[in-house]
Coordinates of C-alpha atoms in Angstrom, one line a residue:
M1 CA 20.1 -19.0 0.9
P2 CA 17.1 -18.8 -1.4
R3 CA 17.1 -16.0 -4.0
L4 CA 13.7 -14.8 -2.8
S5 CA 11.9 -14.5 0.6
V6 CA 8.2 -14.0 0.2
I7 CA 6.6 -12.4 3.3
L8 CA 2.9 -13.0 3.9
P9 CA 1.3 -11.4 6.9
V10 CA -1.7 -13.3 8.2
Y11 CA -4.6 -12.1 10.3
N12 CA -7.9 -14.0 10.4
A13 CA -7.4 -15.0 6.8
E14 CA -8.6 -18.6 6.9
Q15 CA -11.0 -17.9 4.0
Y16 CA -8.2 -16.8 1.6
L17 CA -4.9 -18.2 2.9
D18 CA -4.8 -21.4 0.9
R19 CA -5.3 -19.4 -2.3
A20 CA -2.4 -17.1 -1.5
V21 CA 0.0 -19.9 -0.4
D22 CA -1.0 -22.1 -3.4
S23 CA -0.1 -19.2 -5.8
V24 CA 3.4 -19.2 -4.3
L25 CA 3.7 -23.0 -4.5
E26 CA 2.6 -22.9 -8.2
Q27 CA 5.3 -20.4 -9.2
R28 CA 7.5 -21.3 -12.2
F29 CA 10.3 -19.7 -10.3
R30 CA 11.3 -22.2 -7.6
D31 CA 14.1 -20.6 -5.6
W32 CA 12.0 -19.1 -2.8
E33 CA 11.1 -19.3 0.9
L34 CA 7.7 -18.3 2.2
I35 CA 7.4 -16.7 5.6
L36 CA 3.9 -16.8 7.1
V37 CA 3.5 -14.3 9.9
D38 CA 0.4 -15.0 12.0
D39 CA -0.5 -11.8 13.7
G40 CA -2.5 -13.1 16.6
S41 CA -5.3 -14.5 14.5
T42 CA -8.4 -15.8 16.3
D43 CA -9.7 -18.0 13.5
A44 CA -8.2 -21.1 12.0
S45 CA -5.3 -19.2 10.4
P46 CA -2.6 -20.2 13.0
S47 CA -3.2 -24.0 12.5
L48 CA -3.4 -23.4 8.7
C49 CA 0.0 -21.7 8.8
D50 CA 1.5 -24.6 10.8
A51 CA 0.1 -27.2 8.5
R52 CA 1.5 -25.4 5.5
A53 CA 4.9 -25.2 7.1
A54 CA 4.9 -28.8 8.0
A55 CA 4.0 -29.8 4.5
D56 CA 6.9 -27.9 2.7
R57 CA 10.3 -27.2 4.1
R58 CA 10.4 -23.9 2.2
I59 CA 7.6 -22.5 4.3
R60 CA 8.0 -21.1 7.8
A61 CA 5.3 -20.1 10.2
I62 CA 5.9 -17.4 12.8
H63 CA 3.3 -16.5 15.4
Q64 CA 3.1 -13.2 17.3
A65 CA 0.6 -11.3 19.5
N66 CA -1.6 -9.0 17.4
A67 CA 0.5 -6.0 16.4
G68 CA -0.8 -5.1 12.9
P69 CA 0.4 -5.6 9.4
S70 CA 3.4 -3.3 9.6
E71 CA 4.9 -5.3 12.5
S72 CA 4.1 -8.5 10.7
R73 CA 6.1 -7.4 7.7
N74 CA 8.9 -6.2 10.0
R75 CA 9.0 -9.6 11.7
G76 CA 9.1 -11.3 8.3
M77 CA 12.0 -9.1 7.1
D78 CA 13.9 -9.9 10.3
A79 CA 13.5 -13.6 9.6
A80 CA 14.1 -13.5 5.8
A81 CA 17.2 -15.2 4.4
G82 CA 16.7 -14.4 0.7
E83 CA 18.7 -12.2 -1.6
Y84 CA 15.5 -10.4 -2.5
I85 CA 12.3 -9.7 -0.6
A86 CA 8.7 -9.7 -1.9
F87 CA 5.4 -9.1 -0.1
L88 CA 2.1 -10.8 -0.6
D89 CA -1.2 -10.0 1.1
A90 CA -3.2 -13.0 2.4
D91 CA -6.3 -12.2 0.4
D92 CA -4.4 -11.8 -2.9
R93 CA -2.7 -14.2 -5.3
L94 CA 0.1 -14.3 -7.8
D95 CA 0.1 -15.2 -11.4
R96 CA 2.2 -18.4 -11.9
E97 CA 4.7 -16.4 -14.0
C98 CA 5.1 -13.5 -11.5
Y99 CA 8.5 -14.1 -9.9
A100 CA 10.0 -15.9 -12.9
R101 CA 9.1 -13.0 -15.2
L102 CA 10.3 -10.3 -12.7
F103 CA 13.7 -12.0 -12.2
E104 CA 14.1 -12.7 -15.9
A105 CA 13.4 -9.0 -16.8
M106 CA 15.6 -7.7 -14.1
D107 CA 18.5 -10.0 -14.8
A108 CA 18.3 -9.3 -18.6
A109 CA 18.4 -5.5 -18.0
G110 CA 21.1 -5.6 -15.3
G111 CA 18.6 -4.3 -12.7
D112 CA 18.7 -4.5 -8.9
C113 CA 14.9 -4.2 -8.3
A114 CA 11.7 -4.9 -10.2
C115 CA 8.0 -4.2 -10.5
C116 CA 5.1 -5.4 -12.5
G117 CA 1.5 -4.4 -13.3
Y118 CA -1.4 -5.7 -11.3
V119 CA -5.1 -6.7 -11.9
P120 CA -7.8 -5.6 -9.4
V121 CA -10.3 -8.3 -8.7
W122 CA -13.7 -8.1 -6.9
E123 CA -16.6 -10.4 -6.4
G124 CA -18.0 -11.1 -9.8
G125 CA -15.1 -10.0 -12.0
S126 CA -11.8 -8.3 -12.5
G127 CA -10.8 -4.9 -13.7
A128 CA -8.4 -3.6 -16.3
L129 CA -4.7 -4.1 -16.0
V130 CA -3.0 -1.4 -13.9
P131 CA 0.5 -0.9 -15.4
P132 CA 3.7 -0.4 -13.5
P133 CA 4.5 3.2 -12.6
L134 CA 7.1 3.4 -15.3
S135 CA 7.2 2.1 -18.8
P136 CA 8.5 -1.4 -19.4
G137 CA 12.3 -1.7 -19.2
A138 CA 15.0 -0.3 -17.1
H139 CA 15.0 3.1 -15.3
E140 CA 17.5 5.0 -13.2
G141 CA 18.0 8.4 -11.5
D142 CA 15.7 11.2 -12.6
E143 CA 13.3 8.8 -14.3
I144 CA 12.6 7.0 -11.0
T145 CA 12.4 10.3 -9.1
R146 CA 9.9 11.8 -11.5
G147 CA 8.0 8.7 -12.4
L148 CA 7.6 7.2 -8.9
V149 CA 9.0 9.1 -5.9
L150 CA 7.5 12.5 -6.7
P151 CA 4.0 11.1 -7.6
L152 CA 4.0 9.3 -4.2
I153 CA 4.5 12.7 -2.6
Q154 CA 2.7 15.3 -4.6
D155 CA 0.2 13.6 -6.9
R156 CA -2.1 11.8 -4.5
L157 CA -5.5 13.1 -5.7
R158 CA -5.6 11.9 -9.3
A159 CA -7.9 9.0 -10.2
D160 CA -4.8 7.3 -11.7
A161 CA -2.4 8.1 -8.9
V162 CA 0.5 5.8 -8.5
N163 CA -0.3 2.8 -6.3
G164 CA 2.0 3.0 -3.3
M165 CA 1.6 -0.6 -2.2
V166 CA 4.7 -2.8 -1.8
W167 CA 3.2 -6.1 -3.0
R168 CA 4.2 -6.0 -6.7
W169 CA 7.9 -5.3 -6.2
L170 CA 11.2 -7.1 -5.7
F171 CA 13.6 -5.4 -3.2
R172 CA 17.2 -6.3 -2.4
R173 CA 17.3 -7.4 1.2
E174 CA 20.7 -6.0 1.9
E175 CA 19.5 -2.5 0.7
I176 CA 16.5 -2.7 3.1
A177 CA 18.9 -3.5 5.9
A178 CA 21.4 -0.8 4.9
L179 CA 18.6 1.8 5.0
S180 CA 17.1 0.3 8.2
L181 CA 13.7 0.4 6.5
R182 CA 10.7 -0.5 8.6
F183 CA 7.0 -0.3 8.3
Y184 CA 5.1 1.8 10.8
G185 CA 1.4 2.3 11.5
G186 CA -1.6 1.0 9.6
Y187 CA -2.0 3.2 6.6
Y188 CA 0.4 4.8 4.0
E189 CA 3.4 3.0 5.4
D190 CA 4.0 1.4 2.0
E191 CA 4.4 4.8 0.4
M192 CA 7.1 5.8 2.9
F193 CA 8.9 2.5 2.3
L194 CA 8.9 3.1 -1.5
I195 CA 9.9 6.8 -1.1
H196 CA 13.0 6.0 1.0
Y197 CA 14.0 2.9 -1.0
F198 CA 13.8 4.7 -4.4
S199 CA 15.3 8.0 -3.3
R200 CA 18.7 6.2 -3.3
P201 CA 20.4 5.1 -6.6
R202 CA 18.6 2.2 -8.1
R203 CA 18.2 0.4 -11.5
L204 CA 14.6 -0.5 -11.6
V205 CA 13.2 -2.8 -14.2
C206 CA 9.4 -2.8 -14.9
A207 CA 7.5 -5.7 -16.5
A208 CA 4.4 -4.7 -18.3
E209 CA 2.3 -7.7 -17.4
G210 CA -0.3 -7.9 -14.7
L211 CA 1.3 -10.5 -12.6
Y212 CA -0.3 -9.7 -9.2
Y213 CA -4.0 -10.1 -8.5
Y214 CA -5.3 -7.6 -5.9
Y215 CA -8.6 -8.7 -4.4
E216 CA -10.9 -5.9 -3.3
C217 CA -12.0 -7.4 0.0
P218 CA -14.8 -5.5 1.9
T219 CA -13.5 -6.9 5.2
S220 CA -9.9 -5.8 4.8
V221 CA -8.3 -3.2 7.0
T222 CA -8.6 -0.5 4.3
H223 CA -12.4 -0.8 4.4
R224 CA -12.8 -0.6 8.2
Y225 CA -12.7 2.3 10.6
F226 CA -9.1 3.1 11.7
P227 CA -9.0 4.9 15.2
G228 CA -6.4 7.6 15.2
F229 CA -6.4 8.0 11.4
V230 CA -5.9 11.8 11.5
P231 CA -2.8 12.0 13.8
H232 CA -1.4 9.0 11.9
Y233 CA -1.8 10.8 8.5
L234 CA -0.3 14.0 9.9
R235 CA 2.8 11.9 10.9
I236 CA 3.0 10.6 7.4
L237 CA 2.8 14.2 6.1
S238 CA 5.7 15.2 8.3
A239 CA 7.6 12.1 7.3
K240 CA 7.2 13.1 3.6
A241 CA 8.3 16.6 4.4
A242 CA 11.4 15.1 6.1
A243 CA 12.1 13.0 3.0
V244 CA 11.8 16.0 0.7
A245 CA 14.4 17.8 2.8
D246 CA 16.7 14.8 3.3
Y247 CA 16.9 13.8 -0.4
A248 CA 16.5 17.4 -1.8
L249 CA 13.6 16.2 -3.9
P250 CA 12.4 18.7 -6.6
V251 CA 8.8 18.8 -5.4
R252 CA 6.2 21.4 -6.5
S253 CA 5.6 24.3 -4.1
D254 CA 2.0 23.0 -3.6
W255 CA 2.9 19.4 -2.8
R256 CA 1.9 19.7 0.9
D257 CA -1.6 21.0 0.1
N258 CA -2.1 18.2 -2.5
C259 CA -1.1 15.6 0.1
A260 CA -3.2 17.3 2.8
W261 CA -6.2 17.2 0.6
A262 CA -5.7 13.5 0.0
G263 CA -5.5 13.0 3.7
L264 CA -8.6 15.0 4.4
L265 CA -10.6 13.1 1.9
A266 CA -9.4 9.8 3.4
A267 CA -10.1 11.0 6.9
V268 CA -13.7 11.9 5.9
G269 CA -14.1 8.4 4.4
N270 CA -12.7 6.9 7.5
E271 CA -15.1 8.9 9.7
F272 CA -18.0 7.0 8.0
A273 CA -16.4 3.6 7.7
P274 CA -17.9 0.5 9.3
G275 CA -17.0 0.4 13.0
G276 CA -16.6 4.1 13.2
P277 CA -18.5 6.7 15.3
H278 CA -22.3 7.1 15.2
G279 CA -24.7 10.0 15.3
L280 CA -25.1 13.1 13.2
G281 CA -23.9 15.4 16.0
T282 CA -20.7 13.4 16.5
H283 CA -19.9 13.3 12.8
L284 CA -20.5 17.1 12.4
K285 CA -18.2 17.8 15.4
N286 CA -15.5 15.5 14.1
L287 CA -15.6 17.0 10.6
R288 CA -15.4 20.6 11.9
E289 CA -12.4 19.6 14.0
M290 CA -10.7 18.0 10.9
C291 CA -11.3 21.1 8.8
A292 CA -9.7 23.3 11.6
I293 CA -6.4 21.3 11.7
P294 CA -3.7 23.6 10.3
D295 CA -2.5 21.5 7.4
F296 CA -6.1 20.7 6.3
A297 CA -7.3 24.2 6.8
H298 CA -4.5 25.6 4.7
A299 CA -5.3 23.2 1.9
L300 CA -9.0 24.0 2.1
A301 CA -8.2 27.7 1.8
H302 CA -5.4 27.7 -0.8
Y303 CA -5.6 24.7 -3.0
V304 CA -8.3 23.6 -5.5
P305 CA -8.1 19.8 -5.9
R306 CA -8.4 18.5 -9.4
G307 CA -8.2 15.2 -11.3
M308 CA -10.3 13.1 -8.9
N309 CA -13.1 10.8 -9.6
R310 CA -16.7 12.1 -9.4
R311 CA -17.4 10.9 -5.9
K312 CA -14.2 12.5 -4.4
A313 CA -14.8 15.7 -6.4
L314 CA -18.3 16.0 -4.9
V315 CA -16.9 15.4 -1.4
A316 CA -14.2 18.0 -2.0
A317 CA -16.7 20.5 -3.2
L318 CA -18.8 20.1 -0.1
L319 CA -15.8 20.4 2.1
R320 CA -14.6 23.6 0.4
K321 CA -18.0 25.2 0.9
R322 CA -18.1 23.8 4.5
L323 CA -21.4 22.1 3.7
L324 CA -20.8 19.5 6.3
L325 CA -24.5 18.5 7.0
P326 CA -25.1 17.7 3.3
L327 CA -21.8 15.8 3.4
C328 CA -23.0 13.7 6.3
L329 CA -26.3 13.0 4.5
L330 CA -24.4 12.0 1.3
Y331 CA -22.4 9.4 3.3
A332 CA -25.6 8.2 5.0
V333 CA -27.2 7.5 1.6
K334 CA -24.0 5.8 0.3
N335 CA -23.7 3.6 3.4
R336 CA -27.3 2.5 3.1
G337 CA -26.7 1.5 -0.5

């Protein structure tokens, strides 16, 4: 049994896959298996996965009909044999020290899970280090609740909101199994995974270094139109409400409005994303319907969003005043640029 199973979902990733796989092969930490889950790719990714598996016995390739990244991760978790599980996206890469440093920090502090910082990368350069959600060292109980779980529920508007993605963490596989944790849907499933995992007793160890390189890829799923985004987000909102009740989390009274505002802003961005609906009349109709949805309507009427970047603040101001035509024109100008 390897100490670590790395799960890497693959969908039409021929351009990036070698970079991601090579970053695992180059790890100073050697006790791993890599599970490549081909999600019905239509490019050369399936053959690349098979070639990588044939070249190294620690790599396995799994092929499935296209079902989305959540099901790919679930399939990988079902196949994993490691004591710990980590996730890697196909268009990202790891620092050579990533897993060695995480295990060393975790073992030295007697932890049972770990996290590191990450570095955003885009064409032409990289950004500043984004630190882990908690300070370097070990954390338990209320520290984790207030530093990680509550921000994932009630502080989703701030420009420095906690990143809810699962790819910079080490999780114990037996704990995932004990909680029957699964990924669902195409957006925000990572947040729910972290909320459930860390609402139980944990000893989390954070490493300060930026050991994961997150590539801002314009063709990734987060930059394309997602049909059914609004009902999916409302399900996430209900799932967060259930978690608040189940774990008796000490949330603020306005948490739902904060989260609803985050969803409304994301829904507006999705409305104008590549591959989405066309036509000014269609956009106006869809925006009016969004603003009338009870959770969104309540947030619009009762909560003033703060702490956002300038672009989101402008969109929020137009939404609060129901200036939907100028909002459409704003996105038209943005998309032309």
